[in-house]
Short mmCIF file of C-alpha atoms in Angstrom, two decimals:
data_model
loop_
_atom_site.label_atom_id
_atom_site.label_comp_id
_atom_site.label_asym_id
_atom_site.label_seq_id
_atom_site.Cartn_x
_atom_site.Cartn_y
_atom_site.Cartn_z
CA MET L 1 29.93 -17.81 -1.30
CA ALA L 2 29.22 -19.73 -4.50
CA GLN L 3 25.87 -20.84 -3.03
CA LYS L 4 25.13 -17.22 -2.03
CA HIS L 5 25.69 -15.93 -5.57
CA LEU L 6 23.69 -18.83 -7.02
CA LYS L 7 20.68 -17.98 -4.85
CA GLU L 8 20.97 -14.28 -5.66
CA ALA L 9 20.98 -15.07 -9.39
CA PHE L 10 17.97 -17.34 -8.86
CA ILE L 11 15.79 -14.42 -7.67
CA SER L 12 17.24 -11.68 -9.92
CA ASN L 13 16.62 -10.36 -13.44
CA LEU L 14 12.97 -11.47 -13.60
CA ASN L 15 10.07 -9.86 -15.48
CA GLY L 16 6.88 -10.77 -13.58
CA THR L 17 3.62 -12.09 -14.99
CA SER L 18 0.38 -10.74 -16.47
CA LEU L 19 -2.22 -8.64 -14.68
CA LEU L 20 -4.83 -11.31 -15.47
CA GLU L 21 -2.88 -14.09 -13.78
CA ILE L 22 -2.39 -12.01 -10.64
CA SER L 23 -6.09 -11.12 -10.57
CA LEU L 24 -7.07 -14.78 -10.85
CA GLY L 25 -4.55 -15.70 -8.18
CA LEU L 26 -6.03 -13.11 -5.82
CA SER L 27 -9.49 -14.65 -6.18
CA LEU L 28 -8.27 -17.90 -4.59
CA ALA L 29 -8.08 -16.51 -1.05
CA PRO L 30 -11.73 -15.30 -0.92
CA LEU L 31 -12.86 -18.57 -2.49
CA CYS L 32 -10.97 -20.57 0.14
CA LEU L 33 -12.57 -18.43 2.84
CA LEU L 34 -16.00 -19.04 1.31
CA CYS L 35 -15.35 -22.79 1.14
CA ARG L 36 -14.36 -22.93 4.81
CA GLY L 37 -17.43 -20.94 5.87
CA LEU L 38 -19.79 -23.16 3.88
CA LEU L 39 -18.20 -26.30 5.33
CA LEU L 40 -18.76 -24.97 8.87
CA ILE L 41 -22.39 -24.16 8.10
CA LEU L 42 -22.88 -27.62 6.56
CA TYR L 43 -21.37 -29.17 9.70
CA TYR L 44 -23.85 -27.23 11.86
CA LEU L 45 -26.70 -28.33 9.62
CA HIS L 46 -25.76 -31.99 10.06
CA TYR L 47 -24.84 -32.05 13.74
CA GLY L 48 -26.87 -29.17 15.16
CA LYS L 49 -23.84 -27.55 16.81
CA PRO L 50 -20.75 -25.62 15.66
CA LEU L 51 -17.37 -27.29 15.31
CA SER L 52 -16.03 -26.84 18.83
CA SER L 53 -12.79 -28.84 18.75
CA ARG L 54 -9.78 -26.51 18.59
CA LYS L 55 -7.67 -29.28 17.08
CA TYR L 56 -10.08 -29.92 14.22
CA SER L 57 -10.71 -26.20 13.75
CA LEU L 58 -6.98 -25.60 13.23
CA LEU L 59 -6.73 -28.57 10.88
CA LEU L 60 -9.72 -27.42 8.84
CA ASP L 61 -8.49 -23.82 8.68
CA PHE L 62 -4.99 -24.84 7.62
CA LEU L 63 -6.14 -27.35 4.97
CA VAL L 64 -8.76 -25.00 3.47
CA LEU L 65 -7.36 -21.50 4.05
CA VAL L 66 -3.60 -22.03 3.66
CA SER L 67 -2.76 -25.27 1.88
CA PRO L 68 -4.59 -24.50 -1.42
CA LEU L 69 -2.66 -21.23 -1.72
CA LEU L 70 0.60 -23.07 -1.15
CA PHE L 71 -0.21 -25.62 -3.85
CA SER L 72 -1.42 -22.93 -6.27
CA CYS L 73 1.93 -21.11 -6.24
CA THR L 74 3.98 -24.29 -6.68
CA VAL L 75 2.84 -27.54 -8.33
CA LEU L 76 -0.59 -26.26 -9.39
CA SER L 77 0.70 -23.01 -10.91
CA PRO L 78 0.49 -24.42 -14.48
CA ILE L 79 -3.31 -24.71 -14.05
CA ILE L 80 -3.75 -21.50 -12.02
CA PHE L 81 -6.31 -20.24 -14.57
CA PHE L 82 -8.59 -23.21 -13.73
CA MET L 83 -8.14 -23.12 -9.95
CA PRO L 84 -10.77 -20.40 -9.21
CA THR L 85 -13.33 -22.29 -11.33
CA ILE L 86 -12.60 -25.57 -9.54
CA ILE L 87 -12.90 -24.07 -6.04
CA ALA L 88 -15.96 -22.01 -7.02
CA ALA L 89 -17.65 -25.18 -8.36
CA PHE L 90 -16.88 -26.97 -5.09
CA CYS L 91 -18.38 -24.05 -3.13
CA ALA L 92 -21.47 -24.11 -5.35
CA GLY L 93 -21.87 -27.82 -4.62
CA ILE L 94 -21.69 -27.24 -0.85
CA PHE L 95 -24.17 -24.35 -1.06
CA SER L 96 -26.56 -26.49 -3.10
CA LYS L 97 -26.35 -29.23 -0.48
CA ILE L 98 -27.04 -26.73 2.32
CA TYR L 99 -29.99 -25.23 0.46
CA SER L 100 -31.55 -28.62 -0.30
CA GLN L 101 -31.12 -29.98 3.26
CA ARG L 102 -32.60 -27.12 5.26
CA THR L 103 -35.03 -28.14 7.96
CA ARG L 104 -38.72 -27.61 7.30
CA GLU L 105 -38.93 -24.89 9.95
CA THR L 106 -36.57 -22.69 7.97
CA ARG L 107 -37.81 -23.66 4.53
CA VAL L 108 -39.26 -20.49 3.08
CA PRO L 109 -39.54 -19.28 -0.52
CA PHE L 110 -36.25 -18.21 -2.07
CA ARG L 111 -37.66 -14.78 -2.92
CA GLN L 112 -38.53 -14.23 0.74
CA ILE L 113 -34.98 -15.22 1.75
CA VAL L 114 -33.55 -12.65 -0.67
CA GLN L 115 -35.84 -9.95 0.71
CA ASP L 116 -34.89 -10.81 4.30
CA PHE L 117 -31.24 -10.80 3.29
CA GLN L 118 -31.43 -7.27 1.90
CA LYS L 119 -33.09 -6.06 5.10
CA THR L 120 -30.52 -7.74 7.34
CA TYR L 121 -28.51 -5.49 9.65
CA LEU L 122 -24.83 -6.21 10.33
CA ASP L 123 -22.60 -5.41 13.29
CA PRO L 124 -21.39 -1.88 12.42
CA GLU L 125 -18.42 -2.06 14.80
CA TYR L 126 -16.64 -4.89 13.00
CA ILE L 127 -15.81 -5.16 9.30
CA PRO L 128 -14.39 -8.68 8.91
CA ALA L 129 -13.14 -8.06 5.38
CA ILE L 130 -10.51 -5.63 6.73
CA THR L 131 -9.17 -8.21 9.18
CA VAL L 132 -9.22 -11.00 6.59
CA PHE L 133 -7.52 -8.79 3.98
CA ARG L 134 -4.64 -7.94 6.32
CA VAL L 135 -4.25 -11.52 7.54
CA TYR L 136 -4.23 -12.99 4.05
CA ILE L 137 -1.64 -10.50 2.82
CA ASN L 138 0.51 -11.66 5.73
CA VAL L 139 -0.11 -15.33 4.93
CA LEU L 140 0.61 -14.91 1.22
CA THR L 141 3.77 -12.99 2.06
CA ALA L 142 4.90 -15.71 4.47
CA ILE L 143 4.37 -18.38 1.81
CA SER L 144 6.14 -16.44 -0.92
CA ILE L 145 9.28 -15.34 0.95
CA LEU L 146 10.30 -18.98 1.44
CA ALA L 147 8.70 -20.58 -1.62
CA VAL L 148 10.54 -18.18 -3.96
CA ASP L 149 13.83 -19.89 -3.04
CA PHE L 150 12.55 -23.24 -4.38
CA PRO L 151 12.45 -24.13 -8.11
CA GLN L 152 8.79 -25.17 -7.85
CA TYR L 153 7.83 -21.52 -7.30
CA PRO L 154 7.41 -20.00 -10.81
CA ARG L 155 9.97 -17.30 -11.56
CA ARG L 156 7.21 -15.13 -13.01
CA TYR L 157 5.67 -14.79 -9.51
CA ALA L 158 8.89 -13.44 -7.98
CA LYS L 159 9.78 -9.75 -7.81
CA ALA L 160 10.55 -8.19 -11.18
CA GLU L 161 13.98 -6.65 -11.59
CA THR L 162 13.00 -3.23 -12.94
CA TYR L 163 9.66 -3.32 -14.75
CA GLY L 164 6.94 -5.95 -14.41
CA THR L 165 4.12 -7.22 -12.23
CA GLY L 166 5.18 -10.20 -10.15
CA ALA L 167 2.93 -11.51 -7.40
CA MET L 168 5.58 -10.59 -4.83
CA ASP L 169 5.74 -7.05 -6.23
CA LEU L 170 2.09 -6.65 -5.34
CA GLY L 171 2.66 -8.11 -1.87
CA VAL L 172 4.97 -5.26 -0.83
CA GLY L 173 2.46 -2.56 -1.75
CA ALA L 174 -0.47 -4.54 -0.36
CA PHE L 175 1.28 -4.76 3.01
CA ILE L 176 1.50 -0.94 3.07
CA PHE L 177 -2.15 -0.68 1.98
CA GLY L 178 -3.33 -3.04 4.73
CA ASN L 179 -1.41 -1.17 7.43
CA ALA L 180 -3.01 2.13 6.48
CA LEU L 181 -6.54 0.68 6.69
CA VAL L 182 -6.22 0.45 10.48
CA CYS L 183 -3.89 3.37 11.21
CA PRO L 184 -4.75 5.65 14.19
CA GLU L 185 -6.01 8.41 11.91
CA VAL L 186 -8.61 6.04 10.44
CA ARG L 187 -9.69 4.48 13.74
CA GLN L 188 -9.83 7.79 15.62
CA LYS L 189 -13.48 8.82 15.98
CA SER L 190 -13.13 12.11 17.85
CA HIS L 191 -12.52 15.35 15.99
CA GLY L 192 -10.70 18.32 17.44
CA THR L 193 -10.47 16.89 20.98
CA GLN L 194 -6.82 15.81 20.65
CA PRO L 195 -3.68 17.77 19.79
CA LYS L 196 -3.02 17.99 16.07
CA PHE L 197 0.24 16.06 16.23
CA SER L 198 -0.85 13.47 18.83
CA ASN L 199 -1.01 10.67 16.26
CA LEU L 200 2.49 11.53 15.06
CA ALA L 201 3.76 11.27 18.62
CA ARG L 202 2.10 7.87 18.99
CA GLN L 203 3.59 6.68 15.73
CA LEU L 204 7.05 7.80 16.85
CA PHE L 205 6.66 5.46 19.79
CA SER L 206 4.96 2.59 17.93
CA VAL L 207 7.45 2.27 15.02
CA TRP L 208 10.49 1.54 17.17
CA PRO L 209 9.94 -2.25 16.89
CA LEU L 210 10.09 -1.88 13.09
CA ILE L 211 13.35 0.09 13.32
CA PHE L 212 14.71 -2.51 15.73
CA LEU L 213 13.69 -5.37 13.41
CA GLY L 214 15.16 -3.55 10.41
CA VAL L 215 18.51 -3.13 12.17
CA GLY L 216 18.38 -6.73 13.37
CA ARG L 217 17.72 -8.02 9.87
CA LEU L 218 20.51 -5.88 8.42
CA LEU L 219 23.08 -7.10 10.96
CA SER L 220 22.08 -10.75 10.67
CA VAL L 221 22.06 -10.75 6.86
CA LYS L 222 25.51 -9.14 6.68
CA SER L 223 27.03 -11.26 9.44
CA ILE L 224 26.09 -14.64 7.95
CA GLU L 225 26.51 -13.52 4.31
CA TYR L 226 22.89 -14.39 3.57
CA HIS L 227 21.82 -13.99 -0.05
CA GLU L 228 20.05 -10.69 -0.82
CA HIS L 229 18.58 -8.97 -3.83
CA THR L 230 20.48 -5.67 -3.84
CA SER L 231 18.31 -3.85 -6.38
CA GLU L 232 15.22 -4.49 -4.25
CA TYR L 233 15.92 -1.88 -1.55
CA GLY L 234 19.68 -1.33 -1.69
CA LEU L 235 22.63 -2.52 0.38
CA HIS L 236 21.43 -1.53 3.85
CA TRP L 237 17.73 -0.73 3.50
CA ASN L 238 14.89 -3.25 3.98
CA PHE L 239 11.11 -3.39 4.19
CA PHE L 240 11.00 -2.84 7.97
CA PHE L 241 12.65 0.57 7.49
CA THR L 242 10.28 1.39 4.62
CA LEU L 243 7.19 0.58 6.68
CA ALA L 244 8.43 2.59 9.68
CA PHE L 245 9.32 5.72 7.69
CA VAL L 246 6.14 5.61 5.61
CA ARG L 247 4.02 5.46 8.78
CA LEU L 248 5.87 8.41 10.29
CA ALA L 249 5.70 10.50 7.12
CA ALA L 250 2.00 9.72 6.68
CA SER L 251 1.21 10.77 10.26
CA LEU L 252 3.03 14.04 9.64
CA LEU L 253 1.06 14.70 6.43
CA LEU L 254 -2.22 13.77 8.12
CA ALA L 255 -1.43 16.22 10.92
CA ILE L 256 -0.97 18.98 8.34
CA PHE L 257 -3.72 18.16 5.83
CA PRO L 258 -7.32 17.09 6.56
CA LYS L 259 -7.45 13.32 6.62
CA ASN L 260 -10.60 13.24 4.49
CA LYS L 261 -8.50 14.83 1.72
CA SER L 262 -5.78 12.19 1.89
CA TRP L 263 -6.69 10.98 -1.61
CA ILE L 264 -5.68 14.39 -2.98
CA VAL L 265 -2.35 14.16 -1.16
CA ALA L 266 -1.86 10.64 -2.59
CA ILE L 267 -2.51 11.76 -6.16
CA ASN L 268 -0.19 14.76 -5.83
CA LEU L 269 2.62 12.63 -4.38
CA ALA L 270 2.36 9.95 -7.08
CA VAL L 271 2.02 12.39 -10.00
CA LEU L 272 4.79 14.77 -8.87
CA TYR L 273 7.11 11.83 -8.24
CA GLN L 274 6.38 10.45 -11.72
CA LEU L 275 7.02 13.88 -13.26
CA SER L 276 10.36 13.95 -11.46
CA LEU L 277 11.22 10.53 -12.84
CA ASN L 278 10.35 11.57 -16.39
CA THR L 279 11.73 15.10 -16.51
CA THR L 280 14.92 14.80 -14.47
CA SER L 281 17.79 12.34 -14.13
CA LEU L 282 16.12 10.73 -11.11
CA LYS L 283 15.10 7.59 -13.00
CA MET L 284 18.61 7.01 -14.32
CA PHE L 285 19.99 7.57 -10.84
CA ILE L 286 17.68 4.92 -9.34
CA LEU L 287 18.40 2.39 -12.07
CA HIS L 288 22.12 2.98 -12.64
CA GLY L 289 23.52 5.08 -9.81
CA SER L 290 25.13 8.50 -9.89
CA ASP L 291 27.91 7.41 -12.26
CA GLY L 292 25.67 5.41 -14.60
CA ARG L 293 27.56 2.19 -13.76
CA ASP L 294 25.45 0.97 -10.84
CA THR L 295 27.74 2.38 -8.20
CA ARG L 296 26.94 1.66 -4.55
CA VAL L 297 29.43 4.11 -3.05
CA GLY L 298 27.87 6.40 -0.43
CA PHE L 299 24.69 5.91 1.58
CA LEU L 300 22.31 7.44 -0.99
CA ASN L 301 23.82 5.48 -3.88
CA ALA L 302 23.88 2.29 -1.84
CA ASN L 303 20.21 2.52 -0.87
CA ARG L 304 18.70 4.61 -3.65
CA GLU L 305 15.83 2.17 -4.41
CA GLY L 306 14.70 1.95 -0.80
CA LEU L 307 14.99 5.67 -0.08
CA LEU L 308 13.37 7.07 -3.23
CA SER L 309 10.59 4.48 -3.45
CA LEU L 310 9.35 5.85 -0.12
CA VAL L 311 7.45 8.53 -2.06
CA GLY L 312 5.45 5.94 -4.00
CA TYR L 313 4.73 3.84 -0.92
CA LEU L 314 3.65 6.97 0.93
CA ALA L 315 1.18 7.71 -1.88
CA ILE L 316 -0.23 4.17 -1.54
CA TYR L 317 -0.53 4.62 2.22
CA MET L 318 -2.39 7.92 1.88
CA ALA L 319 -4.77 6.43 -0.68
CA SER L 320 -5.47 3.55 1.69
CA VAL L 321 -6.23 5.99 4.52
CA GLN L 322 -8.98 7.45 2.34
CA VAL L 323 -10.31 3.94 1.66
CA GLY L 324 -10.30 3.17 5.39
CA LEU L 325 -12.24 6.34 6.18
CA CYS L 326 -14.85 5.48 3.56
CA LEU L 327 -15.24 1.93 4.90
CA LEU L 328 -15.86 3.14 8.44
CA LYS L 329 -18.87 5.21 7.39
CA CYS L 330 -22.00 3.71 8.93
CA ARG L 331 -23.01 0.92 6.57
CA ASN L 332 -24.72 -1.46 8.93
CA SER L 333 -27.10 -3.07 6.44
CA VAL L 334 -26.59 -5.60 3.68
CA LYS L 335 -28.12 -3.20 1.15
CA GLY L 336 -25.67 -0.49 2.21
CA TRP L 337 -22.72 -2.80 1.64
CA ILE L 338 -24.05 -3.96 -1.72
CA ASP L 339 -24.20 -0.31 -2.78
CA ALA L 340 -20.66 0.19 -1.43
CA VAL L 341 -19.40 -2.79 -3.44
CA GLY L 342 -20.91 -1.29 -6.58
CA PHE L 343 -19.22 2.05 -5.93
CA VAL L 344 -15.81 0.46 -5.24
CA LEU L 345 -16.15 -1.67 -8.38
CA LEU L 346 -16.64 1.51 -10.40
CA MET L 347 -13.52 2.98 -8.80
CA VAL L 348 -11.55 -0.17 -9.64
CA LEU L 349 -12.60 0.03 -13.29
CA LEU L 350 -11.49 3.68 -13.42
CA LEU L 351 -8.17 2.78 -11.81
CA PHE L 352 -7.52 0.08 -14.40
CA VAL L 353 -8.26 2.61 -17.15
CA PHE L 354 -5.79 5.04 -15.53
CA LEU L 355 -3.28 2.18 -15.21
CA HIS L 356 -3.51 1.50 -18.94
CA VAL L 357 -3.01 5.20 -19.71
CA SER L 358 -0.15 5.51 -17.23
CA GLN L 359 1.70 2.51 -18.64
CA ALA L 360 1.20 3.74 -22.19
CA TYR L 361 2.29 7.35 -21.66
CA THR L 362 4.62 7.35 -18.65
CA ASP L 363 6.24 4.10 -17.47
CA PRO L 364 5.30 0.46 -17.02
CA VAL L 365 4.76 -0.79 -13.48
CA SER L 366 8.00 -0.69 -11.48
CA ARG L 367 8.14 -1.82 -7.88
CA ARG L 368 11.81 -0.86 -7.80
CA MET L 369 10.92 2.82 -8.30
CA ALA L 370 7.35 2.62 -6.88
CA ASN L 371 6.27 4.83 -9.79
CA LEU L 372 2.80 6.11 -10.67
CA SER L 373 1.82 2.93 -12.54
CA TYR L 374 2.88 0.83 -9.57
CA CYS L 375 0.80 2.93 -7.16
CA ILE L 376 -2.30 2.67 -9.34
CA TRP L 377 -1.76 -1.06 -9.84
CA VAL L 378 -1.43 -1.77 -6.11
CA VAL L 379 -4.48 0.29 -5.11
CA ALA L 380 -6.61 -1.25 -7.90
CA HIS L 381 -5.72 -4.82 -7.01
CA CYS L 382 -6.03 -4.25 -3.26
CA LEU L 383 -9.52 -2.82 -3.75
CA THR L 384 -10.38 -5.78 -5.98
CA LEU L 385 -9.24 -8.25 -3.31
CA PHE L 386 -11.13 -6.34 -0.62
CA ILE L 387 -14.33 -6.40 -2.69
CA CYS L 388 -13.95 -10.16 -3.09
CA PHE L 389 -13.72 -10.57 0.69
CA VAL L 390 -16.81 -8.38 1.22
CA VAL L 391 -18.78 -10.43 -1.34
CA THR L 392 -17.61 -13.61 0.41
CA ASP L 393 -18.85 -12.29 3.75
CA LEU L 394 -22.21 -11.29 2.27
CA THR L 395 -22.57 -14.76 0.72
CA LEU L 396 -21.90 -16.37 4.10
CA VAL L 397 -24.44 -14.03 5.76
CA PHE L 398 -27.01 -15.15 3.18
CA THR L 399 -26.18 -18.81 3.85
CA LYS L 400 -26.44 -18.30 7.61
CA LEU L 401 -29.99 -17.02 7.06
CA LEU L 402 -30.78 -20.39 5.47
CA VAL L 403 -29.47 -22.27 8.51
CA LYS L 404 -30.63 -20.45 11.62
CA GLY L 405 -28.15 -20.59 14.49
CA SER L 406 -25.08 -21.36 12.41
CA SER L 407 -21.97 -19.26 12.88
CA VAL L 408 -18.75 -18.64 10.99
CA PRO L 409 -15.67 -17.10 12.63
CA SER L 410 -14.32 -13.88 11.11
CA CYS L 411 -17.64 -13.27 9.40
CA TRP L 412 -20.26 -10.57 9.95
CA ASN L 413 -22.55 -10.90 12.94
CA LEU L 414 -26.25 -10.21 12.47
CA VAL L 415 -27.95 -7.62 14.68
CA LYS L 416 -31.45 -6.25 15.05
CA PRO L 417 -32.41 -3.02 13.23
CA PRO L 418 -31.41 0.20 15.07
CA ASN L 419 -35.01 0.97 16.09
CA THR L 420 -35.41 -2.34 17.92
CA SER L 421 -35.66 -2.28 21.71
CA LYS L 422 -32.41 -2.97 23.52
CA GLU L 423 -33.51 -6.14 25.27
CA HIS L 424 -34.39 -7.71 21.92
CA GLU L 425 -31.29 -6.31 20.27
CA ALA L 426 -29.07 -8.04 22.80
CA GLU L 427 -30.64 -11.37 21.86
CA ALA L 428 -29.76 -10.85 18.21
CA VAL L 429 -26.03 -10.55 18.72
CA PRO L 430 -24.56 -14.07 18.80
CA ARG L 431 -21.65 -15.18 20.90
CA GLY L 432 -18.37 -14.26 19.36
CA ARG L 433 -18.84 -10.57 18.74
CA LYS L 434 -16.05 -9.08 16.66
CA GLY L 435 -15.13 -12.41 15.18
CA LYS L 436 -14.04 -14.21 18.38
CA LEU L 437 -16.22 -17.28 18.60
CA SER L 438 -16.12 -19.97 21.23
CA HIS L 439 -13.95 -22.19 19.06
CA GLY L 440 -10.61 -21.42 17.46
CA CYS L 441 -10.09 -19.40 14.32
CA LEU L 442 -6.78 -19.21 12.48
CA ILE L 443 -7.61 -15.79 11.03
CA SER L 444 -8.27 -14.33 14.48
CA ALA L 445 -5.12 -16.03 15.79
CA ILE L 446 -2.85 -14.49 13.15
CA ASN L 447 -4.61 -11.13 13.43
CA GLN L 448 -3.88 -11.01 17.15
CA ASN L 449 -0.10 -11.20 16.56
CA GLN L 450 0.44 -10.04 12.99
CA LEU L 451 3.88 -8.51 13.46
CA LEU L 452 5.07 -11.58 15.35
CA PHE L 453 3.76 -13.82 12.56
CA PHE L 454 5.64 -11.78 9.95
CA LEU L 455 8.83 -11.81 12.06
CA LEU L 456 8.58 -15.54 12.72
CA ALA L 457 8.12 -16.19 9.00
CA ASN L 458 11.27 -14.18 8.24
CA VAL L 459 13.32 -16.02 10.87
CA MET L 460 12.07 -19.42 9.72
CA THR L 461 12.80 -18.51 6.09
CA GLY L 462 16.38 -17.67 6.97
CA THR L 463 16.76 -20.85 9.00
CA VAL L 464 15.46 -23.06 6.19
CA ASN L 465 17.73 -21.39 3.65
CA ILE L 466 20.78 -21.94 5.86
CA LEU L 467 19.96 -25.61 6.49
CA VAL L 468 18.53 -26.63 3.10
CA ASP L 469 19.81 -26.47 -0.47
CA THR L 470 16.54 -24.98 -1.69
CA ILE L 471 17.53 -24.52 -5.35
CA HIS L 472 18.03 -28.24 -5.97
CA SER L 473 15.11 -29.52 -3.87
CA LYS L 474 12.73 -32.12 -5.28
CA THR L 475 9.00 -31.41 -5.49
CA ALA L 476 7.86 -33.72 -2.68
CA PHE L 477 10.55 -32.39 -0.35
CA THR L 478 9.67 -28.78 -1.21
CA LEU L 479 5.97 -29.27 -0.49
CA CYS L 480 6.80 -31.01 2.77
CA ILE L 481 9.13 -28.21 3.91
CA LEU L 482 6.68 -25.45 2.94
CA HIS L 483 3.75 -27.14 4.69
CA LEU L 484 5.77 -27.77 7.86
CA TYR L 485 7.01 -24.17 7.81
CA MET L 486 3.53 -22.68 7.43
CA PHE L 487 1.92 -25.10 9.88
CA PHE L 488 4.53 -24.31 12.53
CA ASN L 489 3.98 -20.55 12.10
CA CYS L 490 0.20 -20.98 12.24
CA LEU L 491 0.39 -23.34 15.23
CA ILE L 492 2.39 -20.80 17.27
CA MET L 493 -0.20 -18.11 16.51
CA TYR L 494 -3.01 -20.55 17.33
CA ILE L 495 -1.52 -21.46 20.71
CA LEU L 496 -1.01 -17.79 21.61
CA HIS L 497 -4.59 -17.05 20.59
CA ALA L 498 -5.91 -19.93 22.71
CA LYS L 499 -4.06 -18.46 25.69
CA ASN L 500 -5.26 -14.95 24.73
CA THR L 501 -1.64 -13.79 24.59
CA VAL L 502 -0.57 -10.77 22.55
CA ILE L 503 3.17 -10.32 22.11
CA LYS L 504 3.52 -6.55 22.13
CA PHE L 505 6.13 -4.42 23.86
CA TRP L 506 5.06 -0.97 22.64
#
């Protein structure tokens, strides 16, 4: 019990970090993705064939896509402000090497390459940035939920107690955002051909694993007296319940209101919820309970954070649905996506202005309440991260034009313009449509079993905490444990992907 209270104190009463540090930290994932893509193109340039070994593909992906993120949130956190510059410089060096070593057949003036790049058409059926965004949120979450229990993980990155912007605070909202990007309402192409509440019925069936996992986590945590942060969701609530209920509530709202107006629903939810916090006793109830002394008597009192924050998370989900609908509009050219990036950048700037106003005149960011400032903050940073992934993909497309025949998994495929004859169009689509190339890809592997990856990370986190005294671990031991933990999780996903196995019972 003493160890339980010690671990609870270790992750409680924290205040988060700055918006700038989180923004810089978010840029690491796209830069790692860019680095891996450039290395694969350089390999093709040297050997005339793609990296086909599954073993080396997994090793490369883990060392370039996962390991730098693990180091950056532990031993390299003191120099986190220099990390993006270091990785970007390394990427620039690789690109320079690729550009200088092109074969003479592909050596054309740089201006001509830029013009060809702008005219390039992309596979309209697959937006790799959506997949990569969702996978990386899962990976970052998996790293953080175990790393936070070690002293090498900075306390400023952990979840803030009441107000503040910790990296893990963003992770919760980003998970909701990523789920909404691929919800049935976004992916559904037909209009008016299905019953109005058909998506709600499907969601009722599809969320039962989340309810089951939520109940399983609750029972296991209580039975083994595992340490828990009560003010995060409450005594009995957890994130699995939040995700399930948000998906159901969103499907209900999207059955009532037009889905292309979901941004209006999101704004109304967030603003009305914030007005309730400011003009009633709701805020005091969330922070201090019905008696003002942090009582946990009764179901509502016991789980007030988890239950009432549903409104804020629902607003984030609805905003993300609007983003998903916008992304699926036919933008099958590089120029179209460059224009889209410019538009989203403008929206991000406006959101940061609104965030400043919201924090100044309402409340600071609070993940515990999921207030208006928190909703704006999550949507702004998620859009920023998504833009970074799109820019990364466009950079890799440009580099692939330099080295004809090269391919990068989980990157855009090039296709012929729409007016090209079908027999020629078929020749333009390389093997590996929709990101599944002939060799392995860790991103595709995790994407194939995302819920299983998240569940496995939670189980492994609990196992490590039971077996290891995490609070007093030395640096070398911590890094070893975290790398083994992440590699094991990734290896399981990789094996399942190699066997084309999807663990899904619903």
